[in-house]
CSV table of C-alpha atoms in Angstrom, one decimal:
chain,number,residue,atom,x,y,z
A,1498,MET,CA,113.9,98.4,41.5
A,1499,PHE,CA,113.4,99.5,37.9
A,1500,THR,CA,114.2,96.0,36.6
A,1501,GLU,CA,111.8,94.3,39.2
A,1502,ARG,CA,108.9,96.7,38.3
A,1503,ARG,CA,109.4,96.1,34.6
A,1504,MET,CA,109.6,92.3,35.0
A,1505,ALA,CA,106.6,92.2,37.3
A,1506,ALA,CA,104.5,94.3,34.8
A,1507,MET,CA,105.6,92.1,31.9
A,1508,LEU,CA,105.0,88.8,33.7
A,1509,GLY,CA,101.6,90.1,34.8
A,1510,GLN,CA,100.7,90.5,31.1
A,1511,ILE,CA,102.1,87.1,30.3
A,1512,ALA,CA,100.0,85.5,33.0
A,1513,ARG,CA,96.8,87.1,31.7
A,1514,GLN,CA,97.1,87.8,28.0
A,1515,ASP,CA,97.9,86.1,24.7
A,1516,LEU,CA,99.2,89.4,23.3
A,1517,VAL,CA,101.6,91.5,25.3
A,1518,GLU,CA,103.2,94.9,24.8
A,1519,ILE,CA,106.7,95.5,26.1
A,1520,GLY,CA,107.7,99.1,26.8
A,1521,PRO,CA,107.6,101.8,26.0
A,1522,GLU,CA,111.4,102.0,26.4
A,1523,GLN,CA,113.9,104.6,25.5
A,1524,THR,CA,116.4,102.2,23.9
A,1525,VAL,CA,116.3,99.3,21.5
A,1526,ALA,CA,118.8,97.4,23.6
A,1527,ARG,CA,116.6,97.4,26.7
A,1528,VAL,CA,113.4,96.5,24.9
A,1529,ALA,CA,115.2,93.7,23.1
A,1530,VAL,CA,116.4,92.2,26.4
A,1531,LEU,CA,112.8,92.3,27.7
A,1532,ALA,CA,111.5,90.7,24.5
A,1533,HIS,CA,114.0,87.9,24.9
A,1534,VAL,CA,112.7,87.2,28.4
A,1535,ALA,CA,109.2,87.0,27.0
A,1536,GLU,CA,110.4,84.5,24.5
A,1537,GLN,CA,111.5,82.2,27.3
A,1538,TYR,CA,107.8,82.2,28.5
A,1539,GLY,CA,106.6,81.0,25.1
A,1540,TYR,CA,106.0,84.3,23.3
A,1541,ALA,CA,107.1,85.2,19.8
A,1542,TYR,CA,108.1,88.6,18.4
A,1543,ASP,CA,105.4,90.3,16.4
A,1544,ARG,CA,106.4,93.9,15.6
A,1545,ALA,CA,107.9,97.1,17.0
A,1546,HIS,CA,107.1,100.8,16.5
A,1547,ARG,CA,108.0,104.2,17.9
A,1548,THR,CA,105.6,105.9,20.2
A,1549,GLY,CA,105.3,108.6,22.8
A,1550,HIS,CA,106.4,112.3,22.6
A,1551,ASN,CA,108.2,112.9,19.3
A,1552,ASP,CA,108.3,109.1,18.8
A,1553,MET,CA,111.2,108.9,21.2
A,1554,GLN,CA,110.2,105.6,22.7
A,1555,ILE,CA,109.9,102.0,21.4
A,1556,LEU,CA,107.0,99.6,22.0
A,1557,VAL,CA,107.3,95.9,21.1
A,1558,ARG,CA,104.3,93.6,20.6
A,1559,MET,CA,104.5,89.9,21.2
A,1560,TYR,CA,102.1,87.0,21.0
A,1561,ARG,CA,101.8,83.6,22.7
A,1562,ASP,CA,103.3,81.1,20.4
A,1563,PRO,CA,101.0,78.0,20.1
A,1564,HIS,CA,103.8,75.7,18.9
A,1565,PRO,CA,104.6,72.7,21.2
A,1566,GLU,CA,108.2,73.8,21.6
A,1567,ALA,CA,107.2,77.2,22.9
A,1568,ARG,CA,104.8,75.7,25.4
A,1569,ALA,CA,107.6,73.4,26.6
A,1570,ARG,CA,110.0,76.3,26.9
A,1571,GLU,CA,107.4,78.2,29.0
A,1572,ALA,CA,107.0,75.2,31.4
A,1573,ALA,CA,110.7,74.8,31.8
A,1574,THR,CA,111.2,78.5,32.5
A,1575,ILE,CA,108.5,78.6,35.1
A,1576,THR,CA,110.1,75.6,36.9
A,1577,ALA,CA,113.6,77.1,36.7
A,1578,HIS,CA,112.6,80.7,37.7
A,1579,PRO,CA,109.6,80.5,40.0
A,1580,GLN,CA,110.3,83.9,41.6
A,1581,ALA,CA,111.0,85.9,38.5
A,1582,GLY,CA,109.7,89.4,38.9
A,1583,ASN,CA,109.6,89.0,42.6
A,1584,GLY,CA,113.2,89.2,43.5
A,1585,GLY,CA,114.2,85.9,42.0
A,1586,THR,CA,116.3,85.0,38.9
A,1587,VAL,CA,115.1,86.0,35.5
A,1588,PRO,CA,115.7,83.7,32.4
A,1589,GLY,CA,118.5,84.9,30.3
A,1590,LEU,CA,119.6,87.8,32.6
A,1591,ARG,CA,122.3,88.4,35.0
A,1592,PRO,CA,120.8,88.6,38.6
A,1593,GLY,CA,119.4,92.0,39.5
A,1594,THR,CA,120.3,93.5,36.1
A,1595,ILE,CA,118.8,94.1,32.7
A,1596,LYS,CA,122.0,92.7,31.0
A,1597,PRO,CA,121.8,89.4,29.1
A,1598,LEU,CA,123.9,86.4,30.1
A,1599,PRO,CA,126.6,85.4,27.6
A,1600,GLU,CA,124.6,82.5,26.2
A,1601,ALA,CA,121.6,84.9,25.6
A,1602,GLN,CA,123.6,87.7,23.9
A,1603,GLU,CA,123.3,86.3,20.3
A,1604,ALA,CA,119.5,85.9,20.6
A,1605,VAL,CA,119.1,89.4,22.1
A,1606,ALA,CA,121.2,90.8,19.2
A,1607,ARG,CA,119.0,89.3,16.6
A,1608,LEU,CA,115.9,90.6,18.4
A,1609,LYS,CA,117.5,94.0,18.4
A,1610,ASP,CA,118.0,93.7,14.7
A,1611,ARG,CA,114.4,92.8,14.1
A,1612,ILE,CA,113.2,95.6,16.2
A,1613,MET,CA,115.5,98.1,14.5
A,1614,LEU,CA,114.3,97.0,11.1
A,1615,ASP,CA,110.7,97.6,12.1
A,1616,VAL,CA,111.4,101.0,13.6
A,1617,MET,CA,113.5,102.1,10.7
A,1618,ALA,CA,110.9,100.9,8.2
A,1619,GLN,CA,108.3,103.0,10.0
A,1620,ALA,CA,110.5,106.1,9.6
A,1621,ALA,CA,111.1,105.3,5.9
A,1622,ASP,CA,107.5,104.7,4.9
A,1623,LYS,CA,105.8,106.8,2.2
A,1624,ARG,CA,103.8,108.9,4.7
A,1625,GLN,CA,106.9,109.9,6.7
A,1626,LYS,CA,108.8,110.7,3.5
A,1627,ALA,CA,105.9,112.8,2.3
A,1628,ILE,CA,105.9,114.7,5.6
A,1629,ALA,CA,109.7,115.3,5.4
A,1630,TRP,CA,109.6,116.5,1.8
A,1631,GLY,CA,106.5,118.6,2.5
A,1632,SER,CA,108.3,120.3,5.3
A,1633,CYS,CA,111.2,121.0,3.0
A,1634,GLY,CA,108.9,122.6,0.5
A,1635,ALA,CA,107.1,124.6,3.2
A,1636,VAL,CA,110.5,126.1,4.3
A,1637,VAL,CA,111.3,127.1,0.7
A,1638,LEU,CA,107.9,128.7,0.2
A,1639,MET,CA,108.1,130.6,3.4
A,1640,LEU,CA,111.4,132.1,2.5
A,1641,LEU,CA,110.1,133.1,-1.0
A,1642,VAL,CA,107.1,134.8,0.6
A,1643,LEU,CA,109.5,136.7,2.8
A,1644,GLY,CA,111.3,137.9,-0.2
A,1645,MET,CA,114.5,135.9,0.3
A,1646,PRO,CA,114.9,133.9,-3.0
A,1647,ILE,CA,118.6,133.3,-2.5
A,1648,ALA,CA,118.0,131.9,1.0
A,1649,ALA,CA,115.1,129.8,-0.3
A,1650,LEU,CA,117.4,128.3,-3.0
A,1651,ALA,CA,120.3,127.6,-0.7
A,1652,GLY,CA,118.1,126.4,2.2
A,1653,GLY,CA,116.0,124.2,-0.1
A,1654,ALA,CA,119.1,122.7,-1.6
A,1655,ALA,CA,120.7,122.0,1.8
A,1656,LEU,CA,117.5,120.5,3.2
A,1657,ALA,CA,117.0,118.3,0.1
A,1658,ALA,CA,120.6,117.1,0.3
A,1659,PHE,CA,120.2,116.3,4.0
A,1660,LEU,CA,116.9,114.4,3.5
A,1661,GLY,CA,118.2,112.5,0.5
A,1662,GLY,CA,121.4,111.5,2.4
A,1663,ALA,CA,119.4,110.5,5.5
A,1664,PHE,CA,117.0,108.3,3.5
A,1665,LYS,CA,119.9,106.7,1.6
A,1666,LEU,CA,121.9,106.0,4.9
A,1667,GLY,CA,118.7,104.5,6.4
A,1668,ALA,CA,118.4,102.2,3.4
A,1669,ILE,CA,122.0,101.1,3.7
A,1670,ARG,CA,121.6,100.4,7.4
A,1671,ARG,CA,118.4,98.3,6.7
A,1672,GLN,CA,120.3,96.3,4.1
A,1673,ARG,CA,123.0,95.5,6.6
A,1674,ILE,CA,120.5,94.4,9.3
A,1675,ALA,CA,118.7,92.3,6.7
A,1676,ARG,CA,122.0,90.6,5.8
A,1677,ARG,CA,122.7,89.8,9.4
A,1678,LEU,CA,119.3,88.3,9.9
A,1679,THR,CA,119.5,86.2,6.7
A,1680,ASP,CA,123.0,85.0,7.7
A,1681,ALA,CA,121.5,83.9,11.1
A,1682,GLY,CA,118.8,81.8,9.3
A,1683,PHE,CA,115.8,84.1,9.4
A,1684,VAL,CA,113.5,84.1,6.4
A,1685,PRO,CA,112.5,87.4,4.7
A,1686,VAL,CA,108.8,88.0,4.0
A,1687,ARG,CA,106.5,90.9,3.2
A,1688,ASP,CA,103.7,92.0,5.6
A,1689,GLU,CA,100.3,93.4,4.6
A,1690,HIS,CA,101.9,96.9,4.2
A,1691,GLY,CA,104.7,95.6,1.9
A,1692,ARG,CA,107.3,96.0,4.6
A,1693,GLN,CA,110.1,93.5,4.8
A,1694,ARG,CA,110.0,91.3,7.9
A,1695,PHE,CA,112.1,88.4,9.1
A,1696,LEU,CA,110.8,85.2,10.6
A,1697,GLN,CA,112.3,82.0,12.0
A,1698,PRO,CA,112.2,79.1,9.5
A,1699,GLY,CA,108.7,77.5,9.3
A,1700,ARG,CA,106.9,80.4,10.9
A,1701,GLN,CA,104.4,82.8,9.4
A,1702,LEU,CA,103.4,86.4,10.3
A,1703,PRO,CA,100.9,86.7,13.1
A,1704,GLY,CA,97.4,86.5,11.8
A,1705,HIS,CA,98.3,83.3,9.9
A,1706,ALA,CA,100.2,81.1,12.4
A,1707,SER,CA,98.9,82.7,15.5
A,1708,PRO,CA,95.1,82.6,16.2
A,1709,PHE,CA,95.6,85.3,18.8
A,1710,ALA,CA,96.9,88.1,16.6
A,1711,SER,CA,94.7,90.8,15.2
């Protein structure tokens, strides 16, 4: 039932809108599978970000791809899966599940990489880092005010080491994801915020290639 509701909601957006939002979902794996289904209806990945309580959910945005091959893919999908979202087969998925077919697993994995890269970049941007370091400083100041200089020194050092390690580990993970995408033929670009994104060859970021993106 969950799968059918999700599919029906997503396909309803696809039937009405040039921009669709998939999610929010709890896991990258699930939202990547749904994004792959949307691709079969002629949509292209735009971006992903965390949302919801404590940023625990992931929302993916996709736009209708105007390229002829995307429109041909949409027509073929509608013909092959006329009852998708209404109890019928869904392109790229095992019947009645949210699991990709073997032939779709590589495409889903690369979508997962692109989503992860966007989500991790959000966590590593300057604002998030400033908040993290500011919280560390606030803890140290509070301990000093309470007359606990040794605890302030030890606690501040421990928090600084933890944050530094977390940011470094995040950077290493992003480098590994970027390498996988490059090896798969995706092209690295920078968006308007200076974040690294990866596109299929010959494509541009939404707002350039897509007349529907804001």
